[in-house]
Coordinates of C-alpha atoms and ligand atoms in Angstrom, one line a residue:
M1 CA 42.5 8.7 14.3
R2 CA 40.4 8.1 17.4
P3 CA 36.7 7.9 16.6
E4 CA 34.1 10.2 18.2
V5 CA 32.6 8.7 21.3
R6 CA 29.1 8.9 22.7
T7 CA 27.6 7.2 25.7
V8 CA 24.0 6.3 26.5
D9 CA 22.2 3.8 28.7
F10 CA 20.4 2.0 25.9
L11 CA 21.4 1.9 22.3
V12 CA 18.5 0.8 20.0
I13 CA 19.6 0.1 16.4
G14 CA 16.6 0.5 14.2
G15 CA 13.6 2.8 14.0
G16 CA 10.8 0.5 12.7
V17 CA 8.0 -1.0 14.8
A18 CA 10.3 -3.2 16.9
G19 CA 13.0 -0.6 17.6
L20 CA 10.5 2.2 18.4
R21 CA 8.4 0.1 20.7
A22 CA 11.5 -1.1 22.6
A23 CA 12.7 2.5 22.9
I24 CA 9.3 3.7 24.3
E25 CA 9.5 0.9 26.9
L26 CA 13.0 2.0 27.9
A27 CA 12.2 5.7 28.0
T28 CA 11.5 5.8 31.7
K29 CA 14.5 3.6 32.6
G30 CA 17.4 5.7 31.3
S31 CA 18.7 7.6 28.2
V32 CA 17.9 5.9 24.9
L33 CA 19.5 6.5 21.5
V34 CA 17.7 5.2 18.4
L35 CA 19.8 4.8 15.3
T36 CA 18.5 4.6 11.8
K37 CA 20.7 4.2 8.8
D38 CA 18.5 6.3 6.5
K39 CA 15.8 8.9 7.2
P40 CA 13.8 8.1 10.3
T41 CA 10.8 6.5 8.5
E42 CA 12.6 4.4 6.0
S43 CA 11.8 0.9 7.1
S44 CA 9.7 -2.1 6.1
T45 CA 7.3 -1.0 8.8
E46 CA 6.6 2.2 6.8
Y47 CA 5.6 0.2 3.7
A48 CA 3.5 -2.5 5.4
Q49 CA 0.1 -2.7 3.6
G50 CA -2.2 -5.5 4.5
G51 CA -2.4 -4.8 8.2
I52 CA -1.8 -6.1 11.7
A53 CA -3.3 -9.4 12.9
V54 CA -5.0 -9.5 16.3
A55 CA -7.7 -11.5 17.9
L56 CA -10.0 -8.5 18.8
S57 CA -13.1 -9.1 16.7
D58 CA -16.3 -10.6 18.1
E59 CA -16.0 -13.7 16.0
D60 CA -12.3 -14.4 17.1
E61 CA -10.4 -15.8 20.0
V62 CA -6.7 -15.7 20.9
G63 CA -6.8 -19.6 20.8
I64 CA -7.9 -19.5 17.2
H65 CA -5.2 -17.0 16.3
Y66 CA -2.7 -19.3 18.1
E67 CA -3.9 -22.3 16.1
D68 CA -3.7 -20.5 12.7
T69 CA -0.2 -19.3 13.5
I70 CA 1.0 -22.7 14.5
K71 CA -0.5 -24.3 11.4
A72 CA 1.1 -21.7 9.0
G73 CA 4.5 -22.3 10.8
D74 CA 4.3 -26.0 9.6
G75 CA 5.4 -27.6 12.8
L76 CA 8.4 -25.4 13.6
C77 CA 6.9 -22.6 15.7
R78 CA 8.1 -22.3 19.2
E79 CA 4.8 -22.7 20.9
H80 CA 5.4 -20.6 24.0
A81 CA 6.6 -17.7 21.7
V82 CA 3.3 -17.9 19.7
K83 CA 1.2 -18.0 22.9
I84 CA 2.9 -14.8 24.1
L85 CA 2.3 -13.1 20.6
V86 CA -1.4 -13.8 20.5
E87 CA -2.1 -13.3 24.2
E88 CA -0.2 -10.0 24.6
G89 CA -1.1 -8.7 21.2
P90 CA -4.6 -7.3 21.9
E91 CA -3.5 -5.1 24.9
L92 CA -0.6 -3.7 22.8
I93 CA -2.9 -2.8 20.0
L94 CA -5.4 -1.1 22.3
E95 CA -2.4 0.8 23.8
L96 CA -1.4 1.9 20.2
I97 CA -5.0 3.1 19.6
S98 CA -4.8 5.0 22.9
W99 CA -1.6 6.7 21.5
G100 CA -3.6 7.9 18.5
A101 CA -3.4 5.0 15.9
E102 CA -6.4 5.2 13.6
F103 CA -7.5 1.8 12.2
D104 CA -10.3 1.6 9.7
K105 CA -13.8 1.1 11.0
E106 CA -17.2 0.0 9.8
G107 CA -19.5 2.3 11.6
T108 CA -18.2 2.5 15.1
K109 CA -16.6 -0.9 15.1
L110 CA -13.1 -1.8 14.0
S111 CA -13.0 -3.3 10.5
F112 CA -11.1 -6.6 10.2
T113 CA -10.0 -8.0 6.8
M114 CA -9.1 -11.5 5.7
E115 CA -5.7 -12.8 4.7
A116 CA -4.3 -16.1 3.6
A117 CA -4.3 -19.0 6.2
H118 CA -6.4 -17.0 8.7
S119 CA -9.6 -18.8 9.7
R120 CA -11.2 -15.5 10.8
R121 CA -11.3 -11.9 9.6
R122 CA -8.7 -10.6 12.0
V123 CA -6.4 -8.1 10.2
L124 CA -6.7 -4.5 11.2
H125 CA -5.8 -1.9 8.6
S126 CA -5.4 1.8 8.3
R127 CA -6.4 4.1 5.4
G128 CA -7.0 1.0 3.4
D129 CA -3.5 -0.2 2.5
A130 CA -1.3 2.2 4.5
T131 CA -1.2 0.4 7.8
G132 CA 2.5 0.5 8.3
K133 CA 2.7 4.2 7.7
E134 CA 0.1 4.8 10.4
I135 CA 1.9 2.6 12.9
E136 CA 5.3 4.3 12.2
R137 CA 3.7 7.7 12.5
V138 CA 2.2 7.0 15.9
L139 CA 5.3 5.4 17.3
I140 CA 7.6 8.2 16.1
T141 CA 5.2 10.7 17.7
K142 CA 5.1 8.8 20.9
A143 CA 8.9 8.4 21.1
R144 CA 9.4 12.1 20.4
S145 CA 7.3 12.9 23.5
F146 CA 10.0 11.4 25.8
P147 CA 13.0 13.8 26.4
S148 CA 15.1 10.7 27.3
I149 CA 14.9 9.4 23.7
S150 CA 17.2 10.9 21.2
R151 CA 17.8 9.9 17.6
L152 CA 20.7 9.7 15.2
D153 CA 19.6 9.3 11.6
F154 CA 21.7 8.4 8.6
A155 CA 23.9 6.5 11.1
F156 CA 25.0 3.2 9.7
T157 CA 26.0 0.6 12.3
L158 CA 29.2 -1.1 11.1
D159 CA 29.8 -3.5 14.0
L160 CA 28.9 -4.3 17.6
I161 CA 31.6 -3.7 20.2
V162 CA 32.0 -6.8 22.4
D163 CA 34.4 -6.8 25.4
N164 CA 34.8 -9.8 27.7
D165 CA 31.9 -11.6 26.0
R166 CA 29.6 -8.7 26.7
C167 CA 28.1 -6.3 24.1
I168 CA 29.0 -2.8 25.2
G169 CA 28.1 -0.7 22.2
A170 CA 28.4 -0.3 18.5
A171 CA 30.7 1.4 15.9
V172 CA 28.6 3.7 13.7
L173 CA 29.5 5.4 10.4
R174 CA 28.0 8.8 9.9
G175 CA 29.1 10.5 6.7
D176 CA 32.9 10.0 6.8
T177 CA 33.1 9.8 10.6
V178 CA 33.1 6.7 12.8
V179 CA 31.2 7.2 16.1
N180 CA 31.7 4.6 18.9
V181 CA 28.5 4.5 20.9
F182 CA 29.0 2.8 24.3
A183 CA 25.9 1.6 26.1
K184 CA 24.8 -0.6 29.0
A185 CA 22.6 -2.6 26.7
V186 CA 22.2 -2.8 22.9
I187 CA 18.9 -3.7 21.2
L188 CA 19.1 -4.8 17.5
A189 CA 16.0 -4.0 15.6
T190 CA 17.4 -3.7 12.1
G191 CA 14.6 -5.5 10.2
G192 CA 15.0 -8.0 7.3
A193 CA 17.3 -9.0 4.5
G194 CA 15.1 -9.1 1.3
Q195 CA 17.7 -7.1 -0.6
V196 CA 19.9 -10.2 -0.8
F197 CA 17.4 -11.4 -3.5
S198 CA 17.1 -9.6 -6.8
R199 CA 13.3 -9.7 -6.6
T200 CA 12.1 -8.4 -3.3
T201 CA 9.3 -6.4 -1.8
N202 CA 11.7 -5.0 0.8
P203 CA 13.0 -1.4 0.8
M204 CA 16.6 -0.7 0.1
I205 CA 17.5 -0.6 3.8
A206 CA 16.7 -4.3 4.2
T207 CA 20.2 -5.7 3.7
G208 CA 20.4 -8.0 6.7
D209 CA 22.9 -5.8 8.6
G210 CA 21.8 -6.8 12.0
I211 CA 22.1 -10.5 11.3
A212 CA 25.6 -10.1 9.8
I213 CA 27.0 -7.9 12.6
A214 CA 25.6 -10.1 15.3
F215 CA 27.1 -13.1 13.5
R216 CA 30.5 -11.4 13.3
A217 CA 30.2 -10.6 17.0
G218 CA 29.7 -14.3 17.8
A219 CA 25.9 -14.5 18.3
L220 CA 23.9 -17.6 17.6
I221 CA 21.9 -17.3 14.3
S222 CA 19.1 -19.7 13.5
D223 CA 16.5 -20.8 10.9
M224 CA 18.1 -18.9 8.1
E225 CA 16.8 -21.2 5.3
F226 CA 13.3 -20.0 6.0
I227 CA 12.6 -17.1 3.6
Q228 CA 9.0 -16.2 2.8
F229 CA 8.3 -15.3 -0.8
H230 CA 5.2 -13.2 -1.3
P231 CA 3.1 -14.5 -4.2
T232 CA 1.9 -11.3 -5.6
T233 CA 4.1 -8.4 -6.5
L234 CA 3.7 -6.2 -9.6
Y235 CA 5.5 -7.7 -12.5
F236 CA 6.7 -4.9 -14.7
P237 CA 10.2 -5.4 -16.1
A238 CA 11.3 -1.8 -15.6
A239 CA 9.8 -1.4 -12.1
P240 CA 10.8 -2.8 -8.7
P241 CA 8.4 -5.6 -7.5
F242 CA 5.9 -3.4 -5.7
L243 CA 3.7 -5.4 -3.3
L244 CA 0.1 -6.2 -4.1
S245 CA -1.3 -7.0 -0.7
E246 CA -2.7 -10.4 0.2
A247 CA -5.7 -8.4 1.5
M248 CA -6.7 -8.0 -2.1
R249 CA -7.2 -11.8 -2.3
G250 CA -8.8 -11.5 1.1
E251 CA -11.4 -9.2 -0.4
G252 CA -12.0 -11.5 -3.4
A253 CA -9.2 -11.0 -6.0
L254 CA -8.5 -14.1 -8.1
L255 CA -5.3 -15.5 -9.6
K256 CA -5.4 -16.4 -13.3
N257 CA -2.7 -17.7 -15.6
V258 CA -1.7 -15.9 -18.7
N259 CA -4.5 -17.7 -20.6
G260 CA -7.0 -16.2 -18.3
K261 CA -7.7 -19.5 -16.4
R262 CA -8.2 -19.5 -12.6
F263 CA -5.8 -22.1 -11.2
M264 CA -5.6 -22.0 -7.4
P265 CA -8.5 -24.4 -6.7
E266 CA -6.5 -27.1 -8.5
Y267 CA -3.6 -26.6 -6.1
H268 CA -5.1 -26.1 -2.6
E269 CA -8.5 -26.4 -0.8
M270 CA -8.1 -22.8 0.4
S271 CA -7.6 -21.6 -3.2
E272 CA -6.4 -18.0 -3.3
L273 CA -6.3 -17.9 0.5
A274 CA -3.9 -20.9 0.9
P275 CA -0.7 -20.3 2.9
R276 CA 1.7 -18.0 1.1
D277 CA 4.3 -20.7 0.3
A278 CA 1.6 -22.8 -1.4
V279 CA 0.3 -19.9 -3.5
T280 CA 3.8 -18.9 -4.4
R281 CA 4.7 -22.4 -5.6
A282 CA 1.4 -22.7 -7.5
I283 CA 2.2 -19.5 -9.3
V284 CA 5.7 -20.7 -10.2
S285 CA 4.2 -23.9 -11.5
E286 CA 1.7 -22.0 -13.7
M287 CA 4.4 -19.7 -15.0
V288 CA 6.5 -22.8 -16.0
K289 CA 3.4 -24.5 -17.6
T290 CA 2.5 -21.4 -19.7
N291 CA 6.1 -20.4 -20.3
S292 CA 5.4 -17.0 -18.9
K293 CA 7.2 -14.6 -16.5
H294 CA 4.0 -13.8 -14.6
V295 CA 0.4 -14.7 -13.8
Y296 CA -2.5 -12.2 -13.3
L297 CA -4.3 -10.9 -10.2
D298 CA -7.9 -10.1 -11.2
L299 CA -10.1 -7.6 -9.2
T300 CA -12.2 -6.5 -12.2
H301 CA -15.3 -8.4 -10.9
L302 CA -15.2 -6.4 -7.6
D303 CA -17.0 -3.1 -7.1
K304 CA -14.8 -0.3 -8.5
E305 CA -15.5 2.3 -5.9
F306 CA -14.8 -0.3 -3.1
V307 CA -11.5 -1.3 -4.7
R308 CA -10.4 2.4 -5.1
K309 CA -11.2 3.2 -1.5
R310 CA -9.9 -0.1 0.0
F311 CA -6.5 -0.1 -1.7
P312 CA -5.8 3.6 -2.5
V313 CA -1.9 3.3 -2.4
I314 CA -1.9 0.2 -4.7
Y315 CA -4.5 1.8 -7.0
A316 CA -2.5 5.0 -7.4
T317 CA 0.9 3.2 -7.7
C318 CA -0.4 0.8 -10.4
L319 CA -1.8 3.8 -12.4
Q320 CA 1.7 5.1 -12.7
Y321 CA 2.3 2.0 -14.8
N322 CA -0.9 2.5 -16.8
I323 CA -2.7 -0.3 -14.9
D324 CA -6.1 0.5 -13.6
I325 CA -6.7 -2.3 -11.1
T326 CA -10.5 -1.8 -11.3
E327 CA -10.4 -2.5 -15.0
D328 CA -7.2 -4.3 -16.0
L329 CA -5.7 -7.7 -15.0
I330 CA -2.5 -7.0 -13.0
P331 CA 0.7 -8.9 -14.0
V332 CA 2.1 -10.4 -10.8
S333 CA 4.9 -12.8 -9.8
P334 CA 6.5 -13.7 -6.5
A335 CA 9.4 -11.9 -4.7
A336 CA 11.4 -12.4 -1.4
H337 CA 9.4 -10.8 1.4
Y338 CA 10.3 -11.9 4.9
I339 CA 13.0 -13.8 6.8
M340 CA 11.7 -16.1 9.5
G341 CA 15.3 -16.8 10.8
G342 CA 17.8 -14.4 12.2
V343 CA 19.5 -13.6 15.5
Y344 CA 18.4 -16.3 18.0
T345 CA 16.6 -14.9 21.0
N346 CA 14.5 -16.2 23.9
I347 CA 11.0 -14.8 24.6
D348 CA 12.5 -11.8 26.2
G349 CA 14.8 -10.8 23.3
E350 CA 18.0 -12.0 25.0
T351 CA 20.5 -13.2 22.4
S352 CA 23.4 -15.6 23.1
I353 CA 25.6 -12.5 23.9
K354 CA 25.2 -10.8 27.2
G355 CA 24.1 -7.2 26.8
L356 CA 22.8 -7.8 23.3
F357 CA 19.1 -8.0 22.6
A358 CA 17.1 -8.4 19.4
A359 CA 13.5 -7.8 18.3
G360 CA 11.4 -7.7 15.2
E361 CA 12.3 -9.2 11.8
V362 CA 16.1 -9.4 12.7
A363 CA 15.3 -11.8 15.6
S364 CA 14.5 -15.4 15.5
T365 CA 12.2 -16.1 18.4
G366 CA 10.6 -19.1 16.6
V367 CA 7.3 -17.3 16.6
H368 CA 6.8 -17.8 12.8
G369 CA 8.2 -21.3 12.5
A370 CA 8.9 -22.3 8.9
N371 CA 6.4 -19.9 7.5
R372 CA 4.9 -16.6 8.9
L373 CA 1.2 -16.2 9.1
A374 CA 0.3 -13.0 7.2
S375 CA 0.2 -9.8 9.2
N376 CA 1.8 -11.3 12.3
S377 CA 5.1 -9.4 12.0
L378 CA 3.9 -5.9 12.9
L379 CA 2.3 -7.5 15.9
E380 CA 5.5 -9.3 16.7
G381 CA 7.3 -5.9 16.5
L382 CA 5.0 -4.5 19.1
V383 CA 4.9 -7.5 21.4
Y384 CA 8.5 -8.5 21.3
G385 CA 9.8 -4.9 21.0
A386 CA 8.0 -4.1 24.4
R387 CA 9.2 -7.4 26.0
T388 CA 12.8 -6.8 24.9
G389 CA 12.8 -3.3 26.2
K390 CA 11.5 -4.5 29.6
R391 CA 14.1 -7.2 29.8
A392 CA 17.0 -4.9 28.8
A393 CA 16.0 -2.5 31.5
K394 CA 15.9 -5.3 34.0
Y395 CA 19.3 -6.6 32.9
I396 CA 21.1 -3.3 33.5
T397 CA 19.5 -3.0 37.0
E398 CA 19.9 -6.5 38.2
E399 CA 23.5 -6.8 36.9
K400 CA 24.4 -3.3 37.9
V401 CA 25.8 -2.7 34.5
E402 CA 28.1 0.3 34.0
I403 CA 29.0 1.8 30.7
T404 CA 32.4 0.5 29.6
E405 CA 34.5 2.4 27.1
I406 CA 37.4 0.8 25.3
E407 CA 39.7 1.7 22.5
S408 CA 37.6 0.3 19.7
Y409 CA 37.1 1.0 16.0
P410 CA 38.5 1.3 13.4
K411 CA 41.2 -1.2 14.1
G412 CA 43.6 -1.7 11.3
I413 CA 40.9 -0.8 8.8
A414 CA 43.3 1.4 6.9
D415 CA 45.6 -1.6 6.3
K416 CA 42.9 -3.6 4.5
P417 CA 42.6 -3.6 0.8
A418 CA 39.7 -1.3 -0.3
M419 CA 36.9 -2.5 -2.7
L420 CA 36.1 0.3 -5.2
P421 CA 32.4 1.4 -5.4
G422 CA 32.1 0.2 -9.0
D423 CA 33.3 -3.3 -8.1
V424 CA 30.9 -3.3 -5.1
E425 CA 27.9 -2.5 -7.3
K426 CA 28.8 -5.1 -10.0
T427 CA 29.3 -7.9 -7.4
R428 CA 26.3 -6.8 -5.3
S429 CA 24.1 -7.1 -8.4
S430 CA 25.5 -10.5 -9.3
L431 CA 25.0 -11.7 -5.7
R432 CA 21.3 -10.8 -5.8
Q433 CA 20.8 -12.6 -9.1
V434 CA 22.7 -15.7 -7.9
I435 CA 20.7 -15.9 -4.7
W436 CA 17.4 -15.4 -6.4
N437 CA 18.1 -18.0 -9.1
K438 CA 19.8 -20.6 -7.0
V439 CA 18.6 -20.1 -3.4
G440 CA 15.1 -18.9 -4.3
I441 CA 11.6 -20.4 -4.2
I442 CA 12.6 -23.9 -5.3
R443 CA 16.0 -25.2 -4.3
C444 CA 18.0 -28.4 -4.7
D445 CA 21.4 -29.7 -3.9
E446 CA 22.7 -28.7 -7.3
S447 CA 21.4 -25.1 -7.3
L448 CA 22.5 -24.5 -3.7
S449 CA 25.9 -26.0 -4.4
I450 CA 26.4 -23.6 -7.3
A451 CA 25.5 -20.7 -5.1
K452 CA 27.8 -21.9 -2.4
K453 CA 30.7 -22.2 -4.8
W454 CA 30.0 -18.7 -6.1
L455 CA 29.9 -17.3 -2.6
D456 CA 33.0 -19.1 -1.5
K457 CA 35.0 -17.4 -4.2
K458 CA 33.9 -14.1 -2.8
N459 CA 35.2 -14.8 0.7
A460 CA 38.2 -12.5 0.4
I461 CA 35.7 -9.6 0.2
L462 CA 34.7 -10.1 3.8
D463 CA 38.2 -8.9 4.8
M464 CA 38.2 -5.8 2.7
S465 CA 37.4 -2.2 3.6
F466 CA 34.8 -0.1 1.8
Q467 CA 34.4 3.6 0.9
N468 CA 30.7 4.0 1.8
R469 CA 27.5 2.4 3.2
R470 CA 26.7 0.5 0.0
G471 CA 30.0 -1.3 0.4
F472 CA 29.5 -2.2 4.0
E473 CA 26.0 -3.3 3.2
F474 CA 27.3 -5.5 0.5
K475 CA 29.7 -7.2 2.9
N476 CA 26.7 -7.9 5.2
M477 CA 24.6 -9.2 2.3
L478 CA 27.4 -11.6 1.5
T479 CA 27.4 -13.0 5.0
V480 CA 23.6 -13.3 5.1
A481 CA 23.6 -15.1 1.7
Q482 CA 26.2 -17.6 3.0
L483 CA 24.1 -18.3 6.1
I484 CA 20.9 -18.8 4.1
T485 CA 22.7 -21.1 1.5
D486 CA 24.5 -23.2 4.2
S487 CA 21.3 -23.6 6.2
A488 CA 19.3 -24.5 3.1
L489 CA 21.9 -27.1 2.2
L490 CA 21.8 -28.6 5.7
R491 CA 18.0 -28.9 5.7
K492 CA 17.5 -31.9 3.5
G493 CA 13.7 -31.8 3.4
S494 CA 10.8 -29.4 2.5
V495 CA 9.2 -27.6 5.4
G496 CA 7.1 -24.4 5.2
A497 CA 8.7 -21.8 3.0
H498 CA 11.8 -23.9 2.5
F499 CA 11.1 -26.1 -0.6
R500 CA 13.7 -28.6 -2.0
S501 CA 12.8 -30.3 -5.2
D502 CA 15.2 -33.1 -4.4
F503 CA 13.7 -33.7 -0.9
K504 CA 10.0 -33.1 -1.1
S505 CA 9.0 -34.6 2.2
K506 CA 10.0 -33.1 5.5
G507 CA 12.9 -35.5 6.0
D508 CA 14.6 -36.9 9.1
N509 CA 14.8 -34.8 12.3
W510 CA 12.8 -32.0 10.6
Q511 CA 11.6 -30.6 13.9
R512 CA 15.1 -29.4 14.8
H513 CA 16.2 -25.9 13.9
T514 CA 19.3 -25.0 12.0
A515 CA 21.8 -22.8 13.8
C516 CA 25.2 -21.3 13.2
V517 CA 27.9 -19.5 15.1
R518 CA 31.0 -17.9 13.6
G519 CA 33.8 -20.4 13.5
K520 CA 31.6 -23.3 14.5
G521 CA 29.7 -23.9 11.2
I522 CA 26.1 -25.0 10.8
F523 CA 24.4 -27.4 13.1
S524 CA 21.0 -28.4 14.5
I525 CA 19.4 -27.3 17.7
D526 CA 16.0 -28.0 19.4
Ligands
LIG601 P1 12.0 -2.3 10.0 O1 10.7 -1.7 10.1 O2 12.5 -2.8 8.7 O3 13.1 -1.3 10.5 C1 14.4 -1.5 10.4 C2 15.2 -0.3 11.0 O4 16.6 -0.7 11.1 C3 15.2 0.9 10.1 O5 15.0 2.0 10.8 C4 16.6 0.9 9.5 O6 17.1 2.2 9.2 C5 17.4 0.4 10.7 N1 18.7 -0.3 10.3 C6 18.9 -1.3 9.5 N2 20.2 -1.6 9.4 C7 20.8 -0.6 10.1 C8 22.2 -0.3 10.4 N3 23.2 -1.0 9.8 N4 22.5 0.7 11.1 C9 21.5 1.5 11.6 N5 20.2 1.3 11.4 C10 19.9 0.2 10.7 N6 3.9 -7.3 8.1 C11 2.7 -7.3 8.6 O7 2.5 -7.8 9.8 N7 1.7 -6.8 8.0 C12 1.8 -6.2 6.7 O8 0.8 -5.7 6.2 C13 3.0 -6.2 6.1 N8 3.2 -5.7 4.9 C14 4.5 -5.6 4.4 C15 4.7 -4.9 3.2 C16 5.9 -4.7 2.7 C17 6.1 -4.0 1.4 C18 7.1 -5.2 3.4 C19 8.4 -5.1 2.9 C20 6.9 -5.9 4.6 C21 5.6 -6.1 5.1 N9 5.4 -6.7 6.3 C22 4.1 -6.7 6.9 C23 6.5 -7.2 7.1 C24 6.8 -6.1 8.2 O9 6.6 -4.8 7.6 C25 8.2 -6.2 8.8 O10 8.5 -7.5 9.1 C26 8.3 -5.3 10.0 O11 7.9 -4.0 9.7 C27 9.7 -5.3 10.5 O12 9.9 -4.3 11.5 P2 11.3 -4.1 12.2 O13 11.1 -3.0 13.2 O14 11.8 -5.4 12.6 O15 12.2 -3.6 11.0
LIG602 C1 0.5 -8.1 2.5 O1 -0.2 -7.0 2.7 O2 0.2 -8.9 1.7 C2 1.7 -8.3 3.4 C3 1.2 -8.8 4.7 C4 2.4 -9.4 5.5 O3 3.5 -9.5 4.9 O4 2.1 -9.8 6.6

């Protein structure tokens, strides 16, 4: 059966901060279609708590923000990408404020909080710990004001359509129908891949689809071993690992082991505000020492009224588990939070495939190096979303791109063996456990090789068909898990968030980046 066909000038896949900001940039350049695989707001952006980093306070400078970002990235940041982030950030934040974004203030001045590895208070926040929700609200409202932007929600992108080495659209599953959307340029803004790990802060949509579909299309993928694990998520066996913002430590919260002993000063000179990877490993070490599944976050010494007002979402959520954060110690443990690697792009969002652009967490611009500085990713979404939109518009004008329609999807899908939903769920759950246990915070050749062997045995699944979105997501998760594992095996050294217990120093050629292209394996690039 021939799929439904739609045509549009620009196809933006993803409706978080990066996708929406790109769409807004494109709104005056042609027709734009924004796809989201779930309801419009369901994204990591919506759940972002701590805030958005920007050098706008009186005590700050873009040069200091640059230095902090480079330091957190542990020698692997692409310096020109960082320069752009910190220099273009302030203007884009002021623009967001002019569009209606309300950030918290002290009197008439913007209020900046502290987060780990920042040397200044530079993180803007909204309604305490609901920063992402505010940014998503403003961008959705702004996008709606342009008649040229339309949306398709609950539209799951299955694959990119590539013809003559050029990306010309995407095949999209909507209910039981496949829609082929043909476009002059395609912007991937599908966010992260935290769901590949059994413990993650990420929402259910974060299954790494953009990375997997770009890989299948032949795009260069890079730095996949660099996964950031957030140190403090609620540890409650029956609950998902709800994030407890780093801003809590920024406001004075302390980490204590299960015996009530504060431990961070023994591990790092910056104590609770050490870089995330250092805090995460210190927590793991304390959990091992005390034979416990968690440590505690302690805010009980802080003013109760201040805590309630500053962290209203966290306060209310923890109460659902009978934890009053103003009175009780909060059990916490780390969880997968952010992927620094992804679809390789230059500073204008161009990928290695013509017509395909990427921005936000799915992209690997090198701006975060081996470890992202807290609260830099919302800023990245704004800055690189806008830049990518600009570049995509220029591309279709300069290259006089026309929409190309081809006979496309589904090709031979009916001939493939189908994986039943029950089998998908069982293997999906095992995958998440294997990747958390063997490719998690502390890795070594032995653990990675076990994961690789497990994944290799599942290779046949990549050639199966599936009955629903969960199945296609699982296929993408399998690909992303393979890319992370292979990259982690290749990097024989510990840099930033990638820690190998069998290679504790940085190792030879550590300044090179890992990269992979379908059919060409894993290799290093500069
Ligand atoms: P997202 O906001 O995740 O949006 C992805 C979009 O892609 C969604 O619309 C989704 O539907 C769509 N999509 C995905 N796959 C498909 C598909 N196959 N087909 C169609 N559509 C698809 N960063 C900060 O800077 N500050 C913070 O305070 C902060 N707090 C965080 C708190 C939490 C709990 C989490 C999870 C992350 C936090 N981060 C924070 C990280 C930050 O939120 C994300 O990196 C950022 O929001 C990613 O934006 P994005 O636009 O790239 O992707
Ligand atoms: C947090 O609030 O701790 C998350 C901030 C981030 O991931 O940048």
